[in-house]
Amino acid sequence: MNVQPAKTRSRAGGRSARRTLRSTRDITMLPGLSNRLPFCELMDGAHVEKIDAASMDILENVGVIFRDDIAIADWKRAGAKVVGDRVYLDRGLVRALIASIPSDFTYRARNPANNVRLGGRHAVFVPMTGAPYLRDLDDVRRNPTLGDLAMFHKLSHMSPALHSTAHHIVEPYDHPISQRHLRITYSSMKHSDKMFMGMTTSPKNAEDVMEMCAVLFGEDFLEDHPVTTGNCNGNSPLVWDETMLGAMRAFCKRNQPVLCSPFVLGGANTPASVPATVAQLNAEALSALAYTQFIRKGTPAIYGHYLSTVSMKSGAPMAGTPEISLMNFMIGQMARFYGVPWRTSNTLGGAKTFDAQAGYESATTLSAVMHSGANYIWHSAGWNEAGMHCSVAKFIVDAEQCAMAYRMAQGPQWDDFDEALAAVSDIGPGGHYLGHPHTLENFQRAYFMPEMFDNNSVEQWVADGSKEITERALEHARMLLSEYKEPKLDEAKNEALLDYIARREREIPAADALNQEY
Amino acid sequence: MNVQPAKTRSRAGGRSARRTLRSTRDITMLPGLSNRLPFCELMDGAHVEKIDAASMDILENVGVIFRDDIAIADWKRAGAKVVGDRVYLDRGLVRALIASIPSDFTYRARNPANNVRLGGRHAVFVPMTGAPYLRDLDDVRRNPTLGDLAMFHKLSHMSPALHSTAHHIVEPYDHPISQRHLRITYSSMKHSDKMFMGMTTSPKNAEDVMEMCAVLFGEDFLEDHPVTTGNCNGNSPLVWDETMLGAMRAFCKRNQPVLCSPFVLGGANTPASVPATVAQLNAEALSALAYTQFIRKGTPAIYGHYLSTVSMKSGAPMAGTPEISLMNFMIGQMARFYGVPWRTSNTLGGAKTFDAQAGYESATTLSAVMHSGANYIWHSAGWNEAGMHCSVAKFIVDAEQCAMAYRMAQGPQWDDFDEALAAVSDIGPGGHYLGHPHTLENFQRAYFMPEMFDNNSVEQWVADGSKEITERALEHARMLLSEYKEPKLDEAKNEALLDYIARREREIPAADALNQEY
């Protein structure tokens, strides 16, 4: 994949090195993205302050429910007005608390070459997670296994534009739910040396993840270095529950970042208004962001959200609609106003197969995400059917789409402008450039050539077997998996991780399959 | 399709009028778009001047070939240095000439309600043209007929976000090529009362189009009112040919706008550099724009281009690549720098079927187009297989995508912000909004609901027949066509048009099928 970001990179080895690269697949991770696009800022300063004021009014006068005794006690100690489980947050308190959130920080991966910065213009692509089904290497829709999860972790590892393996890309149904978080975390750690996400399915599960991270990185290292990310969903409107808050505490206490993610179904759990939905979402995010800093001042935290609008016909979430783009643009402005890194969701869609609907939805979302300047770009590969399945074919194509968006966000390359103009003089009117030395030297870095798009003539395409993109992407996935090389874990750490899992699996009753509290 | 742009539009009849709307399809054309997005401007002033200077250097020192005796004579009279068919254009001359191009103007349609403004932030969506094949209502790929062309003109007429019926959306192979332009023009005029494009396949064909426009609108009316658009492609690098220049003269002399469109295959007929490609394209566009003003000072003209990058494997044009987005952003800046309306191409792609590739390519292009601030947004529906076929299914979906992009480009609606915030207080934490009066009143205008995306559960989707988007779109096309009502031409004008065609068909030998000079 021709994703070398800058001329300097190819200069290292010169032309002959690049020729070699062409004949062997380069799966080297792209550095964390530095997004050079001017962001799409729809709001002027007055609009931003209008949203801010509306959100603060909501926090002060409507309040937020924290369905969690510890959080309620914490908020009382913080000086908030509390009535039952409803917390009324003064804007001064909110502003004071969120002031200590780092505006950017660096994630450490077990391979330091894969460290990535987050915040400001620094962004990362993270694959989807949480699918109860997959469409597999034969495009068959079924429940996933630990083997399927490993496959997605391997594909994440081999996709240059993906900066993370995430966690439960698919839910491994062949392992008891009460113990699943251990195997999921181990799979992320084992199959790739990129960063990964941490399970927040219960406070105890989150603590297990923290312990496993301590084994992998060292207890003390965690104190100063973000190595994983937990997602904490809010229940919009204006509710945070015990599970999420407990998991949040587990992460924050160890200085590990959480996404504070209101779960927005525009029109169903928010008003029928884009700006008012942003105001409510903003209030929700701020309430959780503020709480992270009460838990531990200065701990990294990320302004999050899951964002869809709902269908009037069915109440189902929709993706790729204009309002989702607009909300992304606006939320980006709010997060930058507060100086907090922010997360959004990428390549969402509600298609049942990898048809053109999936393509339109995903590309529309990806584009809005890039122009909105999101930092933690989650669900960047595989998402389909409103997250109900992860598609192997779509995973491959989405990952390449991220590489293309990455290239776009780097902006034009001016370094050889004069040389290239000299070629215009050399060639003159009516000529062609394909044989010109400047073209031969620069074609590959000048123009991205997608592998998953077929641009041949229809005659050639028929001769090649009339394959639509789904079939081509599945072939590509099989090829990648056949070339996969495991980036081996340190043997002692691997043993320690397996010991930890074995001990915890003895302690957690597998039979108690639905009890999330272990 | 819920595309009412503003609350005022629904206020006209109030809530009960909107209920009626919901039960009958509203095919009313959306007003010309006023794009409120902040444009994606990658270049600072120095970069813009760098491109401008490079283009002017090319015009002065490399020169442009005009393969046309009349143009060469014209350039000599204009004071340009001419050597053979190569014209060297001084930057002062170029700037003086392009200064008279109107920065915006209004197209007149035969139904004045469908007039649209172009230039500045004013933009229009125009369907694709020129496909030698179609994928028809059964998704079969075959050569098109006049009946197929009429079908696409009807679908254009019934798509609210399409502001034009264009011209030869598909090539009607059942009519002699030498006479085809007459039937194509008549089909555009007859099946819709939106604006349309004019054939430029030869100077004489262009003159026929002008005569037919004079019949439809009146000879004098044309003098002051743009009613159609001709496309003149350049042969990059730096060549304009006789056919295009002759057609250009036919349009400009009647005060009708032309697109001055370099035909760019990035890396093949331009340098392997995004900024240098823009510089060459800019020089090419400027040379033709300048010529339009020599033909007739003050005639409207549009900065055009067809833009793709080429595949290293096959030399085939690619779409949806990052460099095409970047070039669109940059070209938009250049056109605004010169104060000239500009054209780009929308929903391009190289997929052979309406698969996910087509969706990704089209949506990526559409998004770049909206963020680049293009005015004349051509090829906005149906394009597939690098323009080799127009797909009925894709046409329907693209047209809805344009409606969604239109909504996005309108930005958020703030007019009911306070009411919507009051709903947040009413509902409070943990509630839901679906039954709230503000939601009932505003849901439809607040959130676009695409008809072509299926967002149901997989179970419902299976119960509905497991239809992918291609099948659903074709059903939708059939439904639309069954509801089509012709916006009748004035009887006397219709007779006069048919008389003109009959006379010209007697004059033009049908047998001389390949002679483009008639």
Short mmCIF file of C-alpha atoms in Angstrom, two decimals, chain B residues 211-378:
data_model
loop_
_atom_site.label_atom_id
_atom_site.label_comp_id
_atom_site.label_asym_id
_atom_site.label_seq_id
_atom_site.Cartn_x
_atom_site.Cartn_y
_atom_site.Cartn_z
CA GLU B 211 -31.30 27.96 -32.72
CA MET B 212 -33.50 25.59 -30.72
CA CYS B 213 -32.93 27.69 -27.61
CA ALA B 214 -33.93 30.75 -29.61
CA VAL B 215 -37.15 28.98 -30.60
CA LEU B 216 -37.87 28.02 -26.99
CA PHE B 217 -36.93 31.28 -25.31
CA GLY B 218 -36.92 33.88 -28.09
CA GLU B 219 -33.94 35.18 -30.01
CA ASP B 220 -33.64 38.40 -28.02
CA PHE B 221 -34.10 36.72 -24.65
CA LEU B 222 -30.92 34.69 -25.18
CA GLU B 223 -28.90 37.88 -25.58
CA ASP B 224 -29.41 38.78 -21.94
CA HIS B 225 -30.19 35.46 -20.28
CA PRO B 226 -28.13 32.30 -19.93
CA VAL B 227 -30.44 29.34 -20.61
CA THR B 228 -28.04 26.48 -21.28
CA THR B 229 -24.41 25.44 -20.89
CA GLY B 230 -21.91 24.01 -23.33
CA ASN B 231 -18.92 21.97 -22.29
CA CYS B 232 -15.60 22.51 -24.03
CA ASN B 233 -12.94 20.00 -23.09
CA GLY B 234 -9.27 20.83 -23.43
CA ASN B 235 -6.70 18.22 -24.41
CA SER B 236 -4.24 18.37 -21.58
CA PRO B 237 -1.47 19.30 -21.65
CA LEU B 238 -2.17 22.72 -23.10
CA VAL B 239 -4.12 22.01 -26.28
CA TRP B 240 -7.55 23.24 -27.42
CA ASP B 241 -8.94 21.76 -30.62
CA GLU B 242 -11.04 23.04 -33.48
CA THR B 243 -14.27 21.22 -32.56
CA MET B 244 -14.33 22.59 -29.04
CA LEU B 245 -13.25 26.09 -30.03
CA GLY B 246 -15.85 26.27 -32.76
CA ALA B 247 -18.58 25.15 -30.38
CA MET B 248 -17.30 27.65 -27.85
CA ARG B 249 -17.70 30.46 -30.38
CA ALA B 250 -21.24 29.33 -31.18
CA PHE B 251 -22.20 29.59 -27.51
CA CYS B 252 -20.27 32.71 -26.59
CA LYS B 253 -21.59 34.68 -29.56
CA ARG B 254 -25.12 34.06 -28.27
CA ASN B 255 -24.09 34.97 -24.73
CA GLN B 256 -24.52 31.41 -23.49
CA PRO B 257 -22.05 30.05 -20.91
CA VAL B 258 -19.42 27.43 -21.65
CA LEU B 259 -17.40 25.27 -19.29
CA CYS B 260 -13.70 25.64 -20.09
CA SER B 261 -12.68 22.15 -19.01
CA PRO B 262 -9.13 20.85 -19.19
CA PHE B 263 -9.36 17.06 -19.22
CA VAL B 264 -6.88 15.99 -16.54
CA LEU B 265 -5.60 12.46 -16.01
CA GLY B 266 -3.23 13.23 -13.15
CA GLY B 267 0.21 11.73 -13.76
CA ALA B 268 -0.47 10.90 -17.42
CA ASN B 269 -1.16 14.28 -18.99
CA THR B 270 0.00 16.35 -16.00
CA PRO B 271 3.04 16.15 -13.71
CA ALA B 272 3.28 13.69 -10.82
CA SER B 273 2.54 16.50 -8.38
CA VAL B 274 -0.74 17.82 -7.06
CA PRO B 275 0.26 21.51 -6.97
CA ALA B 276 1.93 21.39 -10.39
CA THR B 277 -1.10 19.62 -11.86
CA VAL B 278 -3.28 22.40 -10.49
CA ALA B 279 -0.91 24.98 -11.97
CA GLN B 280 -1.09 23.38 -15.43
CA LEU B 281 -4.86 22.89 -15.26
CA ASN B 282 -5.22 26.49 -14.12
CA ALA B 283 -3.17 27.73 -17.07
CA GLU B 284 -5.30 25.67 -19.45
CA ALA B 285 -8.58 26.91 -17.97
CA LEU B 286 -7.38 30.52 -18.01
CA SER B 287 -6.35 30.34 -21.66
CA ALA B 288 -9.85 29.25 -22.69
CA LEU B 289 -11.60 31.61 -20.28
CA ALA B 290 -9.60 34.46 -21.76
CA TYR B 291 -10.62 33.38 -25.26
CA THR B 292 -14.34 33.42 -24.34
CA GLN B 293 -13.97 37.10 -23.51
CA PHE B 294 -12.19 37.82 -26.76
CA ILE B 295 -15.11 36.17 -28.57
CA ARG B 296 -17.59 38.31 -26.67
CA LYS B 297 -16.63 40.53 -23.80
CA GLY B 298 -18.81 39.92 -20.76
CA THR B 299 -20.23 36.61 -21.89
CA PRO B 300 -20.68 34.26 -18.94
CA ALA B 301 -18.02 31.54 -18.74
CA ILE B 302 -17.24 28.85 -16.20
CA TYR B 303 -13.85 27.62 -15.02
CA GLY B 304 -14.09 23.91 -15.67
CA HIS B 305 -12.19 20.67 -15.46
CA TYR B 306 -12.57 16.95 -15.60
CA LEU B 307 -10.29 15.56 -12.97
CA SER B 308 -8.96 12.08 -12.32
CA THR B 309 -5.72 10.42 -11.41
CA VAL B 310 -4.55 7.43 -13.41
CA SER B 311 -3.85 3.89 -12.32
CA MET B 312 -0.22 2.88 -12.57
CA LYS B 313 -1.39 -0.63 -13.43
CA SER B 314 -3.59 0.17 -16.40
CA GLY B 315 -3.48 3.90 -17.11
CA ALA B 316 -7.21 3.91 -16.37
CA PRO B 317 -8.75 6.94 -14.65
CA MET B 318 -9.38 6.58 -10.91
CA ALA B 319 -11.89 8.38 -8.70
CA GLY B 320 -12.36 8.91 -5.00
CA THR B 321 -8.62 9.22 -4.41
CA PRO B 322 -7.19 11.73 -1.94
CA GLU B 323 -5.43 13.82 -4.58
CA ILE B 324 -8.68 14.45 -6.44
CA SER B 325 -10.14 15.87 -3.24
CA LEU B 326 -7.05 18.00 -2.68
CA MET B 327 -7.11 19.31 -6.25
CA ASN B 328 -10.79 20.20 -5.93
CA PHE B 329 -10.05 22.19 -2.77
CA MET B 330 -7.20 24.02 -4.52
CA ILE B 331 -9.00 24.65 -7.79
CA GLY B 332 -11.88 26.13 -5.83
CA GLN B 333 -9.48 28.59 -4.28
CA MET B 334 -8.03 29.53 -7.66
CA ALA B 335 -11.45 30.08 -9.26
CA ARG B 336 -12.47 32.29 -6.33
CA PHE B 337 -9.14 34.13 -6.65
CA TYR B 338 -10.09 35.03 -10.24
CA GLY B 339 -13.73 35.64 -9.31
CA VAL B 340 -15.01 33.13 -11.88
CA PRO B 341 -17.73 30.50 -11.25
CA TRP B 342 -16.34 27.01 -11.47
CA ARG B 343 -17.41 23.55 -12.41
CA THR B 344 -16.34 20.21 -11.02
CA SER B 345 -17.45 16.61 -11.41
CA ASN B 346 -19.45 14.77 -8.80
CA THR B 347 -20.09 11.11 -7.88
CA LEU B 348 -17.37 9.80 -10.21
CA GLY B 349 -16.19 6.23 -9.98
CA GLY B 350 -14.72 3.30 -11.81
CA ALA B 351 -16.83 0.44 -10.42
CA LYS B 352 -18.30 -1.93 -12.96
CA THR B 353 -21.47 -2.54 -10.95
CA PHE B 354 -23.31 -0.57 -8.31
CA ASP B 355 -21.29 -2.22 -5.54
CA ALA B 356 -19.68 -0.74 -2.44
CA GLN B 357 -16.79 0.61 -4.53
CA ALA B 358 -19.27 2.82 -6.37
CA GLY B 359 -20.67 4.03 -3.05
CA TYR B 360 -17.27 4.91 -1.56
CA GLU B 361 -16.06 6.64 -4.73
CA SER B 362 -19.20 8.69 -5.20
CA ALA B 363 -19.62 9.78 -1.61
CA THR B 364 -15.95 10.71 -1.31
CA THR B 365 -16.19 12.84 -4.42
CA LEU B 366 -19.48 14.45 -3.39
CA SER B 367 -18.06 15.39 -0.04
CA ALA B 368 -14.93 16.97 -1.53
CA VAL B 369 -17.11 18.87 -3.97
CA MET B 370 -19.24 20.34 -1.19
CA HIS B 371 -16.24 21.35 0.92
CA SER B 372 -14.48 22.84 -2.10
CA GLY B 373 -17.38 25.18 -2.88
CA ALA B 374 -17.94 24.19 -6.49
CA ASN B 375 -20.69 26.03 -8.38
CA TYR B 376 -21.57 23.93 -11.41
CA ILE B 377 -21.62 20.41 -9.96
CA TRP B 378 -21.81 18.20 -13.00
#
